[in-house]
Tab-separated table of C-alpha atoms in Angstrom:
chain	number	residue	atom	x	y	z
A	30	UNK	CA	54.880	-50.830	-19.405
A	31	UNK	CA	52.037	-48.761	-20.761
A	32	UNK	CA	49.496	-47.958	-18.078
A	33	UNK	CA	46.723	-45.556	-17.229
A	34	UNK	CA	47.001	-44.401	-13.620
A	35	UNK	CA	43.856	-42.942	-12.115
A	36	UNK	CA	43.454	-40.655	-9.117
A	37	UNK	CA	42.309	-41.860	-5.730
A	38	UNK	CA	38.916	-42.465	-4.214
A	39	UNK	CA	36.550	-39.551	-3.641
A	40	UNK	CA	33.655	-38.951	-1.257
A	41	UNK	CA	31.310	-36.132	-2.214
A	42	UNK	CA	28.031	-34.673	-1.024
A	43	UNK	CA	24.989	-34.469	-3.289
A	44	UNK	CA	25.128	-31.410	-5.514
A	45	UNK	CA	28.907	-31.197	-5.461
A	46	UNK	CA	31.317	-31.816	-8.364
A	47	UNK	CA	34.143	-34.291	-8.720
A	48	UNK	CA	37.130	-34.162	-11.055
A	49	UNK	CA	39.017	-37.384	-11.711
A	50	UNK	CA	42.327	-37.777	-13.499
A	51	UNK	CA	43.776	-40.455	-15.763
A	52	UNK	CA	47.492	-40.179	-16.460
A	53	UNK	CA	49.348	-42.065	-19.154
A	54	UNK	CA	52.424	-43.868	-17.866
A	55	UNK	CA	54.988	-45.256	-20.284
A	56	UNK	CA	53.256	-43.689	-23.271
A	57	UNK	CA	51.386	-40.597	-24.418
A	58	UNK	CA	47.881	-40.118	-25.758
A	59	UNK	CA	49.032	-39.168	-29.241
A	60	UNK	CA	46.826	-41.062	-31.730
A	61	UNK	CA	44.616	-42.438	-28.948
A	62	UNK	CA	41.110	-41.513	-27.957
A	63	UNK	CA	40.357	-41.742	-24.241
A	64	UNK	CA	37.027	-42.958	-22.922
A	65	UNK	CA	35.428	-42.782	-19.503
A	66	UNK	CA	33.248	-45.651	-18.325
A	67	UNK	CA	31.517	-46.136	-14.997
A	68	UNK	CA	30.014	-49.010	-13.073
A	69	UNK	CA	27.548	-48.559	-10.235
A	70	UNK	CA	27.662	-51.151	-7.428
A	71	UNK	CA	26.402	-54.504	-8.715
A	72	UNK	CA	25.524	-53.007	-12.101
A	73	UNK	CA	26.859	-53.137	-15.639
A	74	UNK	CA	29.226	-50.890	-17.491
A	75	UNK	CA	28.071	-47.473	-18.715
A	76	UNK	CA	29.856	-45.487	-21.400
A	77	UNK	CA	30.192	-41.846	-20.399
A	78	UNK	CA	32.172	-40.078	-23.081
A	79	UNK	CA	35.269	-39.723	-25.250
A	80	UNK	CA	37.972	-37.186	-26.010
A	81	UNK	CA	40.102	-37.189	-29.152
A	82	UNK	CA	43.931	-37.408	-29.187
A	83	UNK	CA	44.456	-33.664	-29.405
A	84	UNK	CA	41.902	-32.889	-26.723
A	85	UNK	CA	39.814	-30.541	-28.839
A	86	UNK	CA	36.815	-32.749	-29.520
A	87	UNK	CA	34.531	-34.571	-27.107
A	88	UNK	CA	31.334	-36.631	-27.231
A	89	UNK	CA	29.179	-37.532	-24.248
A	90	UNK	CA	26.447	-40.001	-23.467
A	91	UNK	CA	23.122	-38.273	-23.888
A	92	UNK	CA	22.104	-39.172	-20.331
A	93	UNK	CA	25.055	-37.210	-18.885
A	94	UNK	CA	25.155	-34.309	-21.327
A	95	UNK	CA	25.341	-31.033	-19.437
A	96	UNK	CA	26.832	-32.609	-16.295
A	97	UNK	CA	30.009	-34.184	-17.618
A	98	UNK	CA	33.129	-32.628	-19.104
A	99	UNK	CA	36.223	-34.426	-20.331
A	100	UNK	CA	39.413	-32.462	-20.863
A	101	UNK	CA	43.024	-33.235	-21.700
A	102	UNK	CA	46.347	-31.739	-20.684
A	103	UNK	CA	48.663	-32.901	-23.467
A	104	UNK	CA	51.723	-31.521	-21.686
A	105	UNK	CA	51.278	-34.008	-18.851
A	106	UNK	CA	49.469	-36.757	-20.800
A	107	UNK	CA	46.565	-36.518	-18.392
A	108	UNK	CA	42.853	-36.692	-19.119
A	109	UNK	CA	40.296	-35.345	-16.673
A	110	UNK	CA	36.628	-36.129	-16.197
A	111	UNK	CA	34.504	-33.717	-14.217
A	112	UNK	CA	30.977	-34.640	-13.171
A	113	UNK	CA	28.793	-31.977	-11.604
A	114	UNK	CA	25.516	-31.863	-9.673
A	115	UNK	CA	26.322	-35.212	-8.141
A	116	UNK	CA	23.510	-37.513	-7.054
A	117	UNK	CA	23.522	-40.764	-5.113
A	118	UNK	CA	23.095	-42.586	-8.435
A	119	UNK	CA	26.543	-41.336	-9.466
A	120	UNK	CA	28.139	-43.558	-6.839
A	121	UNK	CA	30.263	-45.887	-8.938
A	122	UNK	CA	33.697	-47.017	-9.995
A	123	UNK	CA	34.959	-44.811	-12.815
A	124	UNK	CA	37.381	-46.186	-15.403
A	125	UNK	CA	39.351	-44.538	-18.171
A	126	UNK	CA	40.465	-46.477	-21.233
A	127	UNK	CA	42.498	-45.654	-24.325
A	128	UNK	CA	41.273	-46.607	-27.747
A	129	UNK	CA	42.727	-46.627	-31.240
A	130	UNK	CA	40.587	-47.622	-34.205
A	131	UNK	CA	37.898	-49.125	-31.970
A	132	UNK	CA	40.499	-51.140	-30.088
A	133	UNK	CA	40.468	-50.694	-26.329
A	134	UNK	CA	43.819	-51.980	-25.161
A	135	UNK	CA	44.704	-50.274	-21.871
A	136	UNK	CA	42.407	-49.513	-18.944
A	137	UNK	CA	42.939	-47.577	-15.747
A	138	UNK	CA	42.603	-49.287	-12.388
A	139	UNK	CA	39.379	-47.487	-11.559
A	140	UNK	CA	38.418	-44.761	-9.093
A	141	UNK	CA	35.666	-45.190	-6.526
A	142	UNK	CA	33.368	-42.196	-6.176
A	143	UNK	CA	30.878	-42.215	-3.324
A	144	UNK	CA	28.103	-39.636	-3.197
A	145	UNK	CA	26.533	-39.440	0.215
A	146	UNK	CA	25.157	-36.829	2.553
B	15	UNK	CA	17.440	-44.404	-25.949
B	16	UNK	CA	19.455	-47.207	-27.510
B	17	UNK	CA	19.508	-50.500	-25.622
B	18	UNK	CA	22.008	-53.288	-26.264
B	19	UNK	CA	20.787	-56.614	-24.957
B	20	UNK	CA	22.735	-59.693	-23.896
B	21	UNK	CA	21.703	-62.942	-22.229
B	22	UNK	CA	21.663	-62.294	-18.451
B	23	UNK	CA	23.396	-65.538	-17.590
B	24	UNK	CA	24.720	-68.727	-19.166
B	25	UNK	CA	26.148	-71.889	-17.661
B	26	UNK	CA	28.652	-74.177	-19.339
B	27	UNK	CA	30.627	-77.257	-18.378
B	28	UNK	CA	34.435	-77.219	-18.527
B	29	UNK	CA	35.536	-78.064	-22.051
B	30	UNK	CA	32.176	-77.103	-23.486
B	31	UNK	CA	31.209	-74.443	-25.991
B	32	UNK	CA	29.020	-71.443	-25.389
B	33	UNK	CA	27.839	-68.526	-27.539
B	34	UNK	CA	26.940	-65.111	-26.176
B	35	UNK	CA	25.004	-62.654	-28.309
B	36	UNK	CA	24.637	-58.888	-28.464
B	37	UNK	CA	21.562	-57.256	-29.995
B	38	UNK	CA	20.865	-53.588	-30.700
B	39	UNK	CA	17.442	-52.005	-30.280
B	40	UNK	CA	18.138	-49.991	-33.442
B	41	UNK	CA	18.257	-53.052	-35.692
B	42	UNK	CA	20.785	-55.488	-37.086
B	43	UNK	CA	24.351	-55.294	-35.786
B	44	UNK	CA	26.802	-55.074	-38.681
B	45	UNK	CA	30.565	-54.708	-38.984
B	46	UNK	CA	30.077	-50.946	-38.854
B	47	UNK	CA	29.246	-51.229	-35.168
B	48	UNK	CA	32.849	-52.413	-34.530
B	49	UNK	CA	31.677	-54.740	-31.763
B	50	UNK	CA	34.048	-55.126	-28.845
B	51	UNK	CA	33.799	-57.948	-26.326
B	52	UNK	CA	35.159	-57.439	-22.835
B	53	UNK	CA	35.663	-59.758	-19.891
B	54	UNK	CA	35.372	-58.514	-16.333
B	55	UNK	CA	36.204	-60.494	-13.240
B	56	UNK	CA	34.990	-59.307	-9.825
B	57	UNK	CA	36.922	-56.335	-8.525
B	58	UNK	CA	38.883	-55.892	-11.724
B	59	UNK	CA	38.838	-53.484	-14.633
B	60	UNK	CA	37.339	-54.794	-17.869
B	61	UNK	CA	39.682	-56.398	-20.375
B	62	UNK	CA	39.053	-56.392	-24.096
B	63	UNK	CA	39.067	-59.826	-25.722
B	64	UNK	CA	37.720	-59.105	-29.209
B	65	UNK	CA	37.709	-55.854	-31.202
B	66	UNK	CA	36.077	-54.858	-34.460
B	67	UNK	CA	33.695	-57.839	-34.435
B	68	UNK	CA	36.169	-60.698	-34.844
B	69	UNK	CA	39.742	-59.632	-34.081
B	70	UNK	CA	41.624	-61.059	-31.114
B	71	UNK	CA	44.231	-59.104	-29.192
B	72	UNK	CA	47.673	-60.604	-28.702
B	73	UNK	CA	46.630	-61.634	-25.189
B	74	UNK	CA	43.318	-63.228	-26.171
B	75	UNK	CA	43.255	-67.027	-25.982
B	76	UNK	CA	42.378	-68.693	-29.274
B	77	UNK	CA	39.306	-70.302	-27.673
B	78	UNK	CA	37.565	-66.913	-27.849
B	79	UNK	CA	36.145	-65.916	-31.219
B	80	UNK	CA	33.870	-63.120	-32.384
B	81	UNK	CA	31.429	-63.056	-35.259
B	82	UNK	CA	28.129	-61.769	-36.591
B	83	UNK	CA	25.317	-64.241	-36.060
B	84	UNK	CA	22.135	-63.284	-37.848
B	85	UNK	CA	21.424	-59.722	-36.788
B	86	UNK	CA	23.583	-59.848	-33.674
B	87	UNK	CA	27.216	-59.785	-32.677
B	88	UNK	CA	28.376	-62.990	-31.044
B	89	UNK	CA	31.197	-64.246	-28.827
B	90	UNK	CA	31.918	-67.964	-28.850
B	91	UNK	CA	33.989	-69.680	-26.201
B	92	UNK	CA	35.208	-73.116	-27.268
B	93	UNK	CA	36.835	-75.496	-24.814
B	94	UNK	CA	35.783	-73.402	-21.838
B	95	UNK	CA	38.208	-73.244	-18.917
B	96	UNK	CA	37.319	-72.615	-15.261
B	97	UNK	CA	39.073	-69.237	-15.437
B	98	UNK	CA	36.564	-68.124	-18.090
B	99	UNK	CA	33.937	-67.704	-15.391
B	100	UNK	CA	33.309	-63.957	-15.476
B	101	UNK	CA	30.968	-61.228	-16.681
B	102	UNK	CA	31.123	-60.490	-20.403
B	103	UNK	CA	30.065	-57.241	-22.017
B	104	UNK	CA	29.730	-56.211	-25.612
B	105	UNK	CA	30.289	-52.610	-26.644
B	106	UNK	CA	28.845	-51.179	-29.850
B	107	UNK	CA	29.832	-48.039	-31.733
B	108	UNK	CA	27.072	-45.806	-33.089
B	109	UNK	CA	28.615	-43.487	-35.657
B	110	UNK	CA	25.644	-42.589	-37.856
B	111	UNK	CA	25.326	-38.910	-38.631
B	112	UNK	CA	28.528	-38.101	-36.816
B	113	UNK	CA	27.013	-39.034	-33.471
B	114	UNK	CA	30.039	-41.063	-32.390
B	115	UNK	CA	28.667	-42.684	-29.275
B	116	UNK	CA	29.084	-46.061	-27.682
B	117	UNK	CA	26.685	-48.288	-25.755
B	118	UNK	CA	27.532	-51.229	-23.558
B	119	UNK	CA	25.454	-54.347	-23.554
B	120	UNK	CA	23.614	-55.424	-20.434
B	121	UNK	CA	26.231	-58.072	-19.694
B	122	UNK	CA	26.240	-61.885	-19.483
B	123	UNK	CA	27.330	-63.737	-16.377
B	124	UNK	CA	29.072	-66.930	-17.458
B	125	UNK	CA	29.247	-69.714	-14.905
B	126	UNK	CA	31.524	-72.712	-15.443
B	127	UNK	CA	30.146	-75.753	-13.615
């Protein structure tokens, strides 16, 4: 069964960084783009960014540009999302999702990130 | 900043029909926005129902259909079931000038009563 398995919950202090992982299980990322999406408590979905299948091209939401970095380790079929200079507003559930030709077919289970002093 | 607007909430009776819409602050939504419609139940990850405006996935019930309605993308639920009560989001692709970005809609809470 093709899945995306995300890393566990994180608690961080304001100003710190967090690096989340999203590992493909039962498949690889060849041909697929991988997106990161987040959802603050009680809020809607927010698109954060995308990495291409070979991991050498990324695009980020303008709001997060400069604080977010998405990388890929093709040898382990794992995509990472690092968010720096964390603020309380970054408290959210973070999801990864794979996409092919604008078709989002597999999502990770989500990772809770809590930013609190 | 681009804003994608959906109805905040809609209520429908079981067996009824309901249409959700998705509007872009940049102008008319066309097929080039490759509209995706997702369903999210509380505590769960989103699940795509419709991709590229009007294409169902293999797991999407036939009662869900996507279209362009005027200058918006639309999701129609026909013969609504109690399990359709959920939050629905559209997702639009903005590819002009090589920007390649995506924006989620504000979401519509569908209540089945």
